[in-house]
Structure formats: structure tokens, C-alpha cells
PDB file of C-alpha atoms and ligand atoms in Angstrom:
ATOM      1  CA  VAL A   1     136.133  94.929 105.964  1.00 51.00           C
ATOM      2  CA  ASN A   2     136.193  92.664 108.851  1.00 58.00           C
ATOM      3  CA  SER A   3     138.786  94.315 111.343  1.00 70.00           C
ATOM      4  CA  ARG A   4     137.436  96.654 113.813  1.00 81.00           C
ATOM      5  CA  SER A   5     140.768  99.143 113.215  1.00 84.00           C
ATOM      6  CA  LEU A   6     142.282 100.436 110.193  1.00 89.00           C
ATOM      7  CA  ILE A   7     145.773 100.731 110.597  1.00 87.00           C
ATOM      8  CA  ASP A   8     147.544  99.891 107.358  1.00 90.00           C
ATOM      9  CA  VAL A   9     146.556  98.748 103.886  1.00 92.00           C
ATOM     10  CA  GLU A  10     149.424  96.307 103.436  1.00 91.00           C
ATOM     11  CA  GLY A  11     147.900  93.067 104.002  1.00 90.00           C
ATOM     12  CA  MET A  12     144.545  94.010 102.773  1.00 91.00           C
ATOM     13  CA  SER A  13     143.038  91.881  99.950  1.00 90.00           C
ATOM     14  CA  ALA A  14     141.516  93.313  96.452  1.00 92.00           C
ATOM     15  CA  GLY A  15     138.516  92.221  97.805  1.00 91.00           C
ATOM     16  CA  GLN A  16     138.690  94.253 100.993  1.00 89.00           C
ATOM     17  CA  LEU A  17     140.150  97.246  99.438  1.00 89.00           C
ATOM     18  CA  ASP A  18     137.098  96.937  96.687  1.00 91.00           C
ATOM     19  CA  GLN A  19     134.478  96.683  99.549  1.00 88.00           C
ATOM     20  CA  VAL A  20     135.626  99.909 101.087  1.00 88.00           C
ATOM     21  CA  LEU A  21     135.912 102.003  97.426  1.00 88.00           C
ATOM     22  CA  ALA A  22     132.032 100.636  96.783  1.00 85.00           C
ATOM     23  CA  GLN A  23     130.874 101.250  99.762  1.00 83.00           C
ATOM     24  CA  ALA A  24     131.974 104.887  99.594  1.00 84.00           C
ATOM     25  CA  ALA A  25     130.790 105.481  96.018  1.00 79.00           C
ATOM     26  CA  GLN A  26     127.675 104.390  97.446  1.00 74.00           C
ATOM     27  CA  LEU A  27     127.793 106.736  99.803  1.00 77.00           C
ATOM     28  CA  ALA A  28     129.058 109.605  97.926  1.00 79.00           C
ATOM     29  CA  GLU A  29     125.915 109.140  95.641  1.00 76.00           C
ATOM     30  CA  PRO A  30     122.869 108.523  97.359  1.00 72.00           C
ATOM     31  CA  ASP A  31     120.237 106.288  95.425  1.00 76.00           C
ATOM     32  CA  PRO A  32     119.262 108.346  92.289  1.00 74.00           C
ATOM     33  CA  SER A  33     115.919 106.079  91.927  1.00 89.00           C
ATOM     34  CA  PRO A  34     114.653 105.054  95.499  1.00 91.00           C
ATOM     35  CA  LEU A  35     111.311 104.368  93.387  1.00 95.00           C
ATOM     36  CA  ARG A  36     113.034 101.897  90.850  1.00 93.00           C
ATOM     37  CA  GLY A  37     110.610  99.224  90.243  1.00 93.00           C
ATOM     38  CA  ARG A  38     107.969 100.418  92.838  1.00 96.00           C
ATOM     39  CA  HIS A  39     104.284 100.663  91.524  1.00 96.00           C
ATOM     40  CA  VAL A  40     102.692 104.016  92.642  1.00 97.00           C
ATOM     41  CA  ALA A  41      98.921 104.033  92.434  1.00 97.00           C
ATOM     42  CA  LEU A  42      97.302 107.484  92.181  1.00 97.00           C
ATOM     43  CA  LEU A  43      93.820 106.972  93.170  1.00 96.00           C
ATOM     44  CA  PHE A  44      92.058 110.456  92.514  1.00 95.00           C
ATOM     45  CA  ALA A  45      88.495 110.463  93.391  1.00 92.00           C
ATOM     46  CA  GLU A  46      88.208 114.061  92.799  1.00 91.00           C
ATOM     47  CA  PRO A  47      89.441 116.506  90.143  1.00 88.00           C
ATOM     48  CA  SER A  48      93.053 117.482  90.281  1.00 91.00           C
ATOM     49  CA  THR A  49      95.496 119.062  87.907  1.00 90.00           C
ATOM     50  CA  ARG A  50      98.793 120.470  90.074  1.00 94.00           C
ATOM     51  CA  THR A  51      98.605 117.716  92.934  1.00 97.00           C
ATOM     52  CA  ARG A  52      98.113 114.414  90.683  1.00 97.00           C
ATOM     53  CA  LEU A  53     100.596 115.947  87.742  1.00 97.00           C
ATOM     54  CA  SER A  54     103.050 116.519  90.404  1.00 97.00           C
ATOM     55  CA  PHE A  55     102.709 113.569  92.031  1.00 97.00           C
ATOM     56  CA  GLU A  56     103.481 111.865  89.099  1.00 98.00           C
ATOM     57  CA  VAL A  57     106.225 113.620  87.754  1.00 97.00           C
ATOM     58  CA  ALA A  58     107.716 113.292  91.427  1.00 97.00           C
ATOM     59  CA  ALA A  59     107.398 109.547  91.104  1.00 97.00           C
ATOM     60  CA  ARG A  60     108.724 108.958  87.517  1.00 97.00           C
ATOM     61  CA  ARG A  61     111.752 111.081  88.512  1.00 95.00           C
ATOM     62  CA  LEU A  62     112.326 108.501  91.322  1.00 95.00           C
ATOM     63  CA  GLY A  63     112.107 105.656  88.839  1.00 95.00           C
ATOM     64  CA  GLY A  64     108.954 104.733  89.976  1.00 96.00           C
ATOM     65  CA  GLU A  65     106.067 103.181  87.879  1.00 95.00           C
ATOM     66  CA  THR A  66     102.893 105.242  87.881  1.00 97.00           C
ATOM     67  CA  TYR A  67      99.501 104.048  87.213  1.00 96.00           C
ATOM     68  CA  VAL A  68      96.575 106.528  87.671  1.00 94.00           C
ATOM     69  CA  LEU A  69      93.373 104.940  88.942  1.00 90.00           C
ATOM     70  CA  ASP A  70      90.306 106.775  87.780  1.00 82.00           C
ATOM     71  CA  PRO A  71      87.289 106.014  89.581  1.00 80.00           C
ATOM     72  CA  GLN A  72      84.903 107.229  87.010  1.00 79.00           C
ATOM     73  CA  SER A  73      86.061 104.083  84.516  1.00 73.00           C
ATOM     74  CA  SER A  74      86.968 101.597  87.297  1.00 73.00           C
ATOM     75  CA  SER A  75      84.793  99.445  89.409  1.00 74.00           C
ATOM     76  CA  MET A  76      84.155 102.098  91.833  1.00 74.00           C
ATOM     77  CA  VAL A  77      81.327 103.125  89.622  1.00 68.00           C
ATOM     78  CA  LYS A  78      79.912 100.045  89.986  1.00 71.00           C
ATOM     79  CA  GLY A  79      79.776 100.246  93.669  1.00 69.00           C
ATOM     80  CA  GLU A  80      83.007  98.822  94.664  1.00 75.00           C
ATOM     81  CA  THR A  81      84.244 100.530  97.945  1.00 87.00           C
ATOM     82  CA  LEU A  82      87.446 102.262  98.642  1.00 90.00           C
ATOM     83  CA  VAL A  83      88.137  99.391 100.854  1.00 92.00           C
ATOM     84  CA  ASP A  84      87.853  96.904  98.366  1.00 91.00           C
ATOM     85  CA  THR A  85      89.799  98.873  95.724  1.00 91.00           C
ATOM     86  CA  VAL A  86      92.708  99.468  98.480  1.00 93.00           C
ATOM     87  CA  ARG A  87      92.535  95.645  99.328  1.00 92.00           C
ATOM     88  CA  ASN A  88      92.840  94.783  95.519  1.00 92.00           C
ATOM     89  CA  LEU A  89      95.508  97.430  94.711  1.00 94.00           C
ATOM     90  CA  GLY A  90      97.979  95.610  97.103  1.00 90.00           C
ATOM     91  CA  ALA A  91      97.385  92.017  95.783  1.00 91.00           C
ATOM     92  CA  ILE A  92      97.982  93.436  92.304  1.00 93.00           C
ATOM     93  CA  GLY A  93     101.577  94.363  93.407  1.00 94.00           C
ATOM     94  CA  PHE A  94     101.388  97.977  94.463  1.00 96.00           C
ATOM     95  CA  SER A  95     103.205  99.392  97.667  1.00 96.00           C
ATOM     96  CA  VAL A  96     102.525 102.806  97.050  1.00 97.00           C
ATOM     97  CA  LEU A  97      99.198 104.612  97.177  1.00 97.00           C
ATOM     98  CA  VAL A  98      98.537 108.220  96.639  1.00 97.00           C
ATOM     99  CA  VAL A  99      94.781 108.985  97.345  1.00 96.00           C
ATOM    100  CA  ARG A 100      92.460 111.585  96.623  1.00 96.00           C
ATOM    101  CA  HIS A 101      89.008 111.730  98.040  1.00 95.00           C
ATOM    102  CA  HIS A 102      86.109 113.535  98.498  1.00 93.00           C
ATOM    103  CA  ARG A 103      85.499 112.041 102.267  1.00 94.00           C
ATOM    104  CA  ALA A 104      87.405 113.492 105.194  1.00 96.00           C
ATOM    105  CA  GLY A 105      89.080 110.491 106.950  1.00 96.00           C
ATOM    106  CA  ALA A 106      89.210 108.477 103.567  1.00 95.00           C
ATOM    107  CA  ALA A 107      93.306 108.281 103.632  1.00 96.00           C
ATOM    108  CA  ALA A 108      93.064 107.131 106.633  1.00 96.00           C
ATOM    109  CA  VAL A 109      90.845 104.262 106.164  1.00 95.00           C
ATOM    110  CA  ALA A 110      92.710 103.562 102.788  1.00 95.00           C
ATOM    111  CA  ALA A 111      95.951 103.410 105.087  1.00 96.00           C
ATOM    112  CA  ARG A 112      94.131 100.565 107.336  1.00 95.00           C
ATOM    113  CA  TYR A 113      93.473  98.465 104.545  1.00 95.00           C
ATOM    114  CA  PHE A 114      96.648  98.993 102.276  1.00 95.00           C
ATOM    115  CA  GLY A 115      99.638  97.183 103.015  1.00 92.00           C
ATOM    116  CA  GLY A 116     102.058  99.434 101.851  1.00 96.00           C
ATOM    117  CA  ALA A 117     102.181 103.275 102.296  1.00 97.00           C
ATOM    118  CA  VAL A 118      99.407 105.633 101.815  1.00 97.00           C
ATOM    119  CA  ILE A 119      99.940 109.371 101.074  1.00 97.00           C
ATOM    120  CA  ASN A 120      97.058 111.519 101.723  1.00 97.00           C
ATOM    121  CA  ALA A 121      96.424 113.650  98.556  1.00 97.00           C
ATOM    122  CA  GLY A 122      93.683 115.615 100.277  1.00 97.00           C
ATOM    123  CA  ASP A 123      90.498 114.300 101.888  1.00 96.00           C
ATOM    124  CA  GLY A 124      87.488 116.250 102.049  1.00 96.00           C
ATOM    125  CA  TRP A 125      87.583 119.351 104.359  1.00 95.00           C
ATOM    126  CA  HIS A 126      90.217 117.501 106.458  1.00 97.00           C
ATOM    127  CA  ALA A 127      94.098 117.668 105.379  1.00 97.00           C
ATOM    128  CA  HIS A 128      96.139 118.327 102.336  1.00 97.00           C
ATOM    129  CA  PRO A 129      99.261 117.573 103.673  1.00 97.00           C
ATOM    130  CA  THR A 130     101.640 117.756 100.710  1.00 96.00           C
ATOM    131  CA  GLN A 131     100.246 121.484  99.925  1.00 96.00           C
ATOM    132  CA  ALA A 132     100.930 122.466 103.010  1.00 96.00           C
ATOM    133  CA  LEU A 133     104.699 121.224 102.993  1.00 96.00           C
ATOM    134  CA  LEU A 134     104.966 122.639  99.573  1.00 96.00           C
ATOM    135  CA  ASP A 135     103.811 126.072 101.130  1.00 96.00           C
ATOM    136  CA  LEU A 136     106.237 125.847 104.250  1.00 97.00           C
ATOM    137  CA  PHE A 137     108.929 124.880 101.653  1.00 96.00           C
ATOM    138  CA  THR A 138     108.005 127.916  99.483  1.00 96.00           C
ATOM    139  CA  LEU A 139     107.690 130.352 102.850  1.00 97.00           C
ATOM    140  CA  ARG A 140     111.025 129.107 104.340  1.00 96.00           C
ATOM    141  CA  GLN A 141     112.963 129.960 100.846  1.00 95.00           C
ATOM    142  CA  ARG A 142     111.730 133.461 101.148  1.00 97.00           C
ATOM    143  CA  PHE A 143     111.869 134.099 104.763  1.00 97.00           C
ATOM    144  CA  GLY A 144     114.349 131.644 106.346  1.00 95.00           C
ATOM    145  CA  ASP A 145     112.870 131.741 109.817  1.00 96.00           C
ATOM    146  CA  LEU A 146     109.389 131.961 109.992  1.00 97.00           C
ATOM    147  CA  ASN A 147     109.407 132.821 113.775  1.00 97.00           C
ATOM    148  CA  GLY A 148     107.127 135.544 114.271  1.00 97.00           C
ATOM    149  CA  ARG A 149     106.067 136.255 110.694  1.00 98.00           C
ATOM    150  CA  LYS A 150     102.326 136.943 109.934  1.00 98.00           C
ATOM    151  CA  VAL A 151     100.369 134.880 107.697  1.00 98.00           C
ATOM    152  CA  ALA A 152      96.835 135.599 106.819  1.00 98.00           C
ATOM    153  CA  ILE A 153      94.736 132.950 105.371  1.00 98.00           C
ATOM    154  CA  VAL A 154      91.606 134.317 103.604  1.00 98.00           C
ATOM    155  CA  GLY A 155      88.657 132.768 102.399  1.00 97.00           C
ATOM    156  CA  ASP A 156      86.482 129.618 102.800  1.00 95.00           C
ATOM    157  CA  VAL A 157      88.545 128.429 105.808  1.00 97.00           C
ATOM    158  CA  LEU A 158      86.136 125.788 107.045  1.00 95.00           C
ATOM    159  CA  HIS A 159      85.774 123.855 103.994  1.00 94.00           C
ATOM    160  CA  SER A 160      89.459 124.321 103.138  1.00 96.00           C
ATOM    161  CA  ARG A 161      91.945 121.349 103.734  1.00 97.00           C
ATOM    162  CA  VAL A 162      94.564 123.361 102.640  1.00 98.00           C
ATOM    163  CA  ALA A 163      93.892 126.332 105.320  1.00 98.00           C
ATOM    164  CA  LYS A 164      93.671 123.376 107.995  1.00 97.00           C
ATOM    165  CA  SER A 165      96.874 121.617 107.154  1.00 97.00           C
ATOM    166  CA  ASN A 166      98.910 125.331 106.732  1.00 97.00           C
ATOM    167  CA  VAL A 167      97.821 126.055 110.269  1.00 97.00           C
ATOM    168  CA  TRP A 168      99.445 123.082 111.905  1.00 96.00           C
ATOM    169  CA  THR A 169     102.811 123.573 110.034  1.00 96.00           C
ATOM    170  CA  LEU A 170     103.186 127.196 110.036  1.00 96.00           C
ATOM    171  CA  SER A 171     102.271 127.378 113.739  1.00 95.00           C
ATOM    172  CA  THR A 172     104.833 124.659 114.446  1.00 96.00           C
ATOM    173  CA  PHE A 173     107.502 127.065 113.100  1.00 96.00           C
ATOM    174  CA  GLY A 174     106.368 129.826 114.916  1.00 97.00           C
ATOM    175  CA  ALA A 175     104.297 131.764 112.181  1.00 98.00           C
ATOM    176  CA  ASP A 176     101.514 134.047 113.726  1.00 98.00           C
ATOM    177  CA  VAL A 177      98.713 132.633 111.918  1.00 98.00           C
ATOM    178  CA  TRP A 178      95.475 134.459 110.997  1.00 98.00           C
ATOM    179  CA  LEU A 179      92.592 133.191 109.682  1.00 98.00           C
ATOM    180  CA  SER A 180      89.846 135.430 108.042  1.00 98.00           C
ATOM    181  CA  GLY A 181      86.689 135.414 105.927  1.00 97.00           C
ATOM    182  CA  PRO A 182      82.704 135.564 106.588  1.00 95.00           C
ATOM    183  CA  ALA A 183      81.931 134.507 110.113  1.00 95.00           C
ATOM    184  CA  GLY A 184      79.900 131.381 108.704  1.00 93.00           C
ATOM    185  CA  TRP A 185      83.185 129.984 106.962  1.00 95.00           C
ATOM    186  CA  LEU A 186      85.217 130.460 110.220  1.00 96.00           C
ATOM    187  CA  ARG A 187      82.725 128.341 112.417  1.00 95.00           C
ATOM    188  CA  GLY A 188      85.035 126.133 114.965  1.00 95.00           C
ATOM    189  CA  MET A 189      88.256 127.389 113.660  1.00 97.00           C
ATOM    190  CA  ASP A 190      88.841 128.863 117.290  1.00 95.00           C
ATOM    191  CA  ARG A 191      90.225 125.287 118.221  1.00 95.00           C
ATOM    192  CA  TYR A 192      93.465 125.527 115.618  1.00 96.00           C
ATOM    193  CA  PRO A 193      96.349 127.287 116.750  1.00 97.00           C
ATOM    194  CA  ALA A 194      95.632 130.434 115.077  1.00 98.00           C
ATOM    195  CA  ARG A 195      93.866 133.861 115.342  1.00 98.00           C
ATOM    196  CA  VAL A 196      90.403 134.122 113.785  1.00 98.00           C
ATOM    197  CA  THR A 197      88.337 137.188 113.245  1.00 98.00           C
ATOM    198  CA  ASP A 198      86.033 138.134 109.906  1.00 98.00           C
ATOM    199  CA  ASP A 199      87.460 141.858 109.845  1.00 98.00           C
ATOM    200  CA  LEU A 200      89.989 141.017 106.833  1.00 98.00           C
ATOM    201  CA  ASP A 201      91.830 144.493 107.491  1.00 97.00           C
ATOM    202  CA  GLN A 202      92.620 143.310 111.007  1.00 98.00           C
ATOM    203  CA  ALA A 203      94.177 139.905 109.350  1.00 98.00           C
ATOM    204  CA  ILE A 204      95.939 141.419 106.615  1.00 98.00           C
ATOM    205  CA  ASP A 205      97.358 144.562 108.756  1.00 98.00           C
ATOM    206  CA  GLY A 206     101.104 143.898 108.911  1.00 98.00           C
ATOM    207  CA  ALA A 207     100.868 140.461 107.281  1.00 98.00           C
ATOM    208  CA  ASP A 208     104.248 138.893 105.530  1.00 98.00           C
ATOM    209  CA  ALA A 209     102.010 136.701 103.435  1.00 98.00           C
ATOM    210  CA  VAL A 210      98.598 136.294 102.207  1.00 98.00           C
ATOM    211  CA  MET A 211      97.320 132.987 101.130  1.00 98.00           C
ATOM    212  CA  GLY A 212      94.111 133.009  99.083  1.00 98.00           C
ATOM    213  CA  LEU A 213      91.388 130.003  98.965  1.00 97.00           C
ATOM    214  CA  ARG A 214      89.135 129.307  96.571  1.00 95.00           C
ATOM    215  CA  VAL A 215      85.717 130.493  96.839  1.00 92.00           C
ATOM    216  CA  GLN A 216      83.191 127.649  95.628  1.00 84.00           C
ATOM    217  CA  LYS A 217      79.882 128.845  94.476  1.00 78.00           C
ATOM    218  CA  GLU A 218      77.949 125.823  95.914  1.00 76.00           C
ATOM    219  CA  ARG A 219      79.692 126.634  99.248  1.00 78.00           C
ATOM    220  CA  MET A 220      78.007 130.172  99.320  1.00 79.00           C
ATOM    221  CA  ALA A 221      75.668 130.408 102.465  1.00 72.00           C
ATOM    222  CA  ARG A 222      72.345 131.651 101.734  1.00 70.00           C
ATOM    223  CA  GLY A 223      72.657 135.387 102.012  1.00 70.00           C
ATOM    224  CA  MET A 224      76.027 135.397 100.694  1.00 80.00           C
ATOM    225  CA  SER A 225      76.784 136.391  97.153  1.00 88.00           C
ATOM    226  CA  PHE A 226      80.140 136.352  95.024  1.00 89.00           C
ATOM    227  CA  ASP A 227      79.539 140.292  94.922  1.00 92.00           C
ATOM    228  CA  SER A 228      79.064 140.671  98.870  1.00 93.00           C
ATOM    229  CA  TYR A 229      82.586 138.345  99.175  1.00 95.00           C
ATOM    230  CA  ILE A 230      84.318 140.624  96.666  1.00 96.00           C
ATOM    231  CA  GLU A 231      83.552 143.842  98.174  1.00 96.00           C
ATOM    232  CA  ARG A 232      84.332 142.507 101.953  1.00 96.00           C
ATOM    233  CA  TYR A 233      87.163 140.079 101.241  1.00 97.00           C
ATOM    234  CA  GLN A 234      88.664 140.078  97.559  1.00 98.00           C
ATOM    235  CA  ILE A 235      92.512 140.684  98.062  1.00 98.00           C
ATOM    236  CA  THR A 236      93.336 143.454  95.947  1.00 98.00           C
ATOM    237  CA  GLU A 237      96.461 145.691  95.905  1.00 97.00           C
ATOM    238  CA  ALA A 238      94.768 148.668  97.676  1.00 97.00           C
ATOM    239  CA  ARG A 239      93.926 146.267 100.576  1.00 97.00           C
ATOM    240  CA  LEU A 240      97.455 144.682 100.656  1.00 96.00           C
ATOM    241  CA  ALA A 241      98.872 148.325 101.295  1.00 94.00           C
ATOM    242  CA  ARG A 242      97.726 147.350 104.932  1.00 95.00           C
ATOM    243  CA  SER A 243     100.377 144.285 104.897  1.00 96.00           C
ATOM    244  CA  ALA A 244     103.983 144.432 104.973  1.00 96.00           C
ATOM    245  CA  PRO A 245     105.498 146.524 102.065  1.00 94.00           C
ATOM    246  CA  GLU A 246     106.796 143.180 100.470  1.00 91.00           C
ATOM    247  CA  ALA A 247     104.237 140.759 101.273  1.00 97.00           C
ATOM    248  CA  TYR A 248     103.599 137.845  99.261  1.00 98.00           C
ATOM    249  CA  TYR A 249     100.213 136.401  98.027  1.00 98.00           C
ATOM    250  CA  MET A 250      99.884 132.702  98.050  1.00 98.00           C
ATOM    251  CA  HIS A 251      97.027 130.394  96.405  1.00 98.00           C
ATOM    252  CA  PRO A 252      96.903 126.720  96.211  1.00 98.00           C
ATOM    253  CA  GLY A 253      95.063 126.855  93.060  1.00 96.00           C
ATOM    254  CA  PRO A 254      92.756 126.560  90.918  1.00 96.00           C
ATOM    255  CA  ILE A 255      92.093 130.272  91.408  1.00 96.00           C
ATOM    256  CA  ASN A 256      89.127 132.056  90.121  1.00 95.00           C
ATOM    257  CA  GLU A 257      90.628 135.231  89.264  1.00 96.00           C
ATOM    258  CA  GLY A 258      88.353 138.448  90.110  1.00 96.00           C
ATOM    259  CA  VAL A 259      86.487 136.471  92.817  1.00 95.00           C
ATOM    260  CA  GLU A 260      88.960 135.966  95.649  1.00 97.00           C
ATOM    261  CA  VAL A 261      91.731 137.869  94.475  1.00 98.00           C
ATOM    262  CA  THR A 262      92.322 140.381  91.626  1.00 98.00           C
ATOM    263  CA  ARG A 263      94.309 139.094  88.328  1.00 98.00           C
ATOM    264  CA  GLU A 264      96.696 142.076  89.216  1.00 98.00           C
ATOM    265  CA  VAL A 265      97.264 140.495  92.384  1.00 98.00           C
ATOM    266  CA  ALA A 266      97.319 136.939  91.252  1.00 98.00           C
ATOM    267  CA  ARG A 267      99.745 137.452  88.700  1.00 98.00           C
ATOM    268  CA  GLY A 268     101.830 140.457  89.835  1.00 97.00           C
ATOM    269  CA  PRO A 269     105.359 140.575  91.686  1.00 97.00           C
ATOM    270  CA  ARG A 270     104.019 139.689  95.156  1.00 97.00           C
ATOM    271  CA  SER A 271     102.712 136.200  93.543  1.00 98.00           C
ATOM    272  CA  LEU A 272     104.378 133.262  94.737  1.00 98.00           C
ATOM    273  CA  VAL A 273     101.719 130.637  92.821  1.00 98.00           C
ATOM    274  CA  LEU A 274     103.980 129.589  90.046  1.00 98.00           C
ATOM    275  CA  GLU A 275     106.561 129.190  92.629  1.00 98.00           C
ATOM    276  CA  GLN A 276     104.230 126.690  95.032  1.00 98.00           C
ATOM    277  CA  ALA A 277     103.419 124.599  91.749  1.00 97.00           C
ATOM    278  CA  HIS A 278     107.081 124.352  90.735  1.00 96.00           C
ATOM    279  CA  ASN A 279     108.106 123.212  94.482  1.00 96.00           C
ATOM    280  CA  GLY A 280     105.008 120.713  94.554  1.00 96.00           C
ATOM    281  CA  VAL A 281     107.438 118.317  92.367  1.00 96.00           C
ATOM    282  CA  PRO A 282     110.293 118.027  94.999  1.00 95.00           C
ATOM    283  CA  ILE A 283     108.028 118.034  98.033  1.00 96.00           C
ATOM    284  CA  ARG A 284     106.473 115.050  96.702  1.00 96.00           C
ATOM    285  CA  MET A 285     109.409 113.329  95.401  1.00 96.00           C
ATOM    286  CA  ALA A 286     110.677 113.601  99.280  1.00 94.00           C
ATOM    287  CA  VAL A 287     107.538 112.391 100.418  1.00 95.00           C
ATOM    288  CA  LEU A 288     107.536 109.496  98.040  1.00 96.00           C
ATOM    289  CA  ALA A 289     111.117 108.814  98.544  1.00 94.00           C
ATOM    290  CA  ASN A 290     110.587 108.429 102.251  1.00 91.00           C
ATOM    291  CA  ALA A 291     107.003 106.469 101.992  1.00 94.00           C
ATOM    292  CA  ALA A 292     108.774 103.722  99.693  1.00 94.00           C
ATOM    293  CA  SER A 293     111.901 103.301 101.891  1.00 90.00           C
ATOM    294  CA  ASN A 294     109.652 102.554 104.850  1.00 91.00           C
ATOM    295  CA  VAL A 295     107.733  99.850 103.203  1.00 94.00           C
ATOM    296  CA  PRO A 296     108.929  96.588 101.570  1.00 93.00           C
ATOM    297  CA  ALA A 297     108.654  95.916  97.982  1.00 94.00           C
ATOM    298  CA  THR A 298     105.963  93.861  96.707  1.00 94.00           C
ATOM    299  CA  PRO A 299     106.763  90.366  95.356  1.00 93.00           C
ATOM    300  CA  GLN A 300     105.648  91.695  91.729  1.00 92.00           C
ATOM    301  CA  GLU A 301     107.761  94.640  92.373  1.00 92.00           C
ATOM    302  CA  ARG A 302     111.263  92.545  93.417  1.00 91.00           C
ATOM    303  CA  GLU A 303     110.105  90.833  90.005  1.00 90.00           C
ATOM    304  CA  LEU A 304     110.171  94.006  87.995  1.00 86.00           C
ATOM    305  CA  VAL A 305     113.409  95.277  89.684  1.00 83.00           C
ATOM    306  CA  ARG A 306     114.951  91.996  88.766  1.00 85.00           C
ATOM    307  CA  SER A 307     113.988  92.167  85.159  1.00 84.00           C
ATOM    308  CA  LEU A 308     115.216  95.946  85.049  1.00 77.00           C
ATOM    309  CA  SER A 309     118.676  94.857  86.670  1.00 72.00           C
TER     310      SER A 309
HETATM  311  N1  LIG B 401      93.615 122.155  94.982  1.00 88.61           N
HETATM  312  C1  LIG B 401      93.440 122.546  96.518  1.00 88.61           C
HETATM  313  C2  LIG B 401      92.647 121.241  97.113  1.00 88.61           C
HETATM  314  O1  LIG B 401      92.644 120.148  96.464  1.00 88.61           O
HETATM  315  C3  LIG B 401      92.349 123.478  96.512  1.00 88.61           C
HETATM  316  C4  LIG B 401      91.384 123.787  95.929  1.00 88.61           C
HETATM  317  O2  LIG B 401      90.651 122.942  95.414  1.00 88.61           O
HETATM  318  O3  LIG B 401      90.297 124.908  96.395  1.00 88.61           O
HETATM  319  O4  LIG B 401      92.499 121.349  98.258  1.00 88.61           O
END
């Protein structure tokens, strides 16, 4: 409507009236499929179940077209580098790339060479942003305000991108974050905004939530064994007696039941593990929608939208 003020409807044309109504309808119902026609590539150079599936479900729910790229059956086994692959993805018509890689920094490299949006689905020991976001979402659903809540993250912190990303998000919201595990797995962690101790009891004492991490056999340092880990660091009901009475147990998965945590705790009433998996979808929907809104559609995607309309 071309006029600055609205004083009367008398004199407004059908076209002008329609324009207001159409705009209202659009604003009342935000676009249900912000990824319509968008080509979302899922490049997972490392195994994943929850993360890959929930990104796929999230992209499809938003109307996107998903394509999973398996490095094992792509030219990456012939020596094509991540950079080559990523450059070609843009040329083929992708505007969104979800990448999981065993090397820290891989997602940032991909973002440098890919014209569209890159979402890090976990890079080496570095970061796992969507996991931290869904953990934050899960905890805030339970506690509301996280200010002053004590969260203990326990296990192989040094090699865990989940732990590192969680430290940033939780501390940003005022949580009192503690990192605990064998001393060798806490090396260098004092530069993060968290308290660090190899004394599990101290970390768990009064905690509102305890987050477990997967213990990987290949990461066991010399002189360390599953048995010694279990003895000192396994999360059990008895150990949780030191935590707040209603303390929650979290874990990004996959869990080694009987190693980092007992089956009783992992599947018991304190466990938020399935809630975390459930929340992965809306969080990844939000991240994908935001990413797509920040990059233009490729010509191929625009063509697809036209053919779908
Ligand atoms: N699934 C999580 C990750 O990809 C945790 C793990 O693998 O232990 O980092």
C-alpha cells in the first residue's frame, strides 16, 4: 500500500486491500518450508548415527533435498581432497553443506572453499556445535535458568569435541562447569572457562547434571585400563548420591554401558539421553533454516523451486 498513513478504507482499490491481506497471511504463517528446493549435502567422513539422521530429518522437514555423501564410495578414496570435493559441490548446485570430519579445523577449511553455508557436525577434537546447542536446549527445558547450576562433564575431555563445545555454551549461560577424568585426559583444559579436577567426587558433589563422554579403547593411555577407569570414574547410582538429589545424567552417545556409566543410570529416571536425541531435530532445523536464509539459492536450486511451483 503506497500511502504512509492509513486513515480510511474508502477509496482503497481491491488490489491494495489484497496486498495488506496477503502480507498479513504471510506474517501469520511463517514459511513452513524454508529449505524448499535447497540441496543439502551431508558429508560424513566419520561414522555417525544420531547426528547424521537428525540433520537429514531436520532438512527434510523443512522441505530440503538431502544428499548423503559417503567418502568411502566417493572420489575421496581416490585421493580427492576435502577442498576439491567442496568446490565441486558448489558447482553442482548445493548451497548448504553439513560436514563431519576426523580432522579438527576441517569445517572451517570447507567454509573457506564452499560458496554456501557450512555447518560443522563435528570436527576432530575441536567442536560439535549442534550437540552443545541441543544439550543447552535440553538443560534449559529442565532448569529454565542455568545460572549457578553445576554441570560436571566426565571422561576423556581432552579428545572430546562435545565437552569443549559444551563448556562454551554452558558457561555463557552462567553454569558452573566442572571437567573431570584421569589427569592425562584433562591436559590443557585449564584454558577453558571451567573448573578442572581428576577427583570425580569433587566434580560431582552437588552437581545438577552429570554429562558422560564415550571412553574409546584406542585412547586409553599407557598404564590405563577399562578396569581402572571404571573403578575411579564410572558413573553409578552410588556415586551420584553426592550430586543434587534430582541430578540428571546426560551423554551424547554412543554409550558404552558398563564402562563410563552403569546401565542402571543410563536407562534410569535421571537419564536425559533420549531427550537429547529427540531435541537434536528441532535444533538442527533451526540451524539449517538460519543457514539457508543467509546464503542465496544456487541457479540449480532456483530451477528446482520453479519446477515445484
Ligand atoms: N557422537 C559424539 C561425537 O560425534 C560423541 C562420540 O562420538 O563419542 O562427538
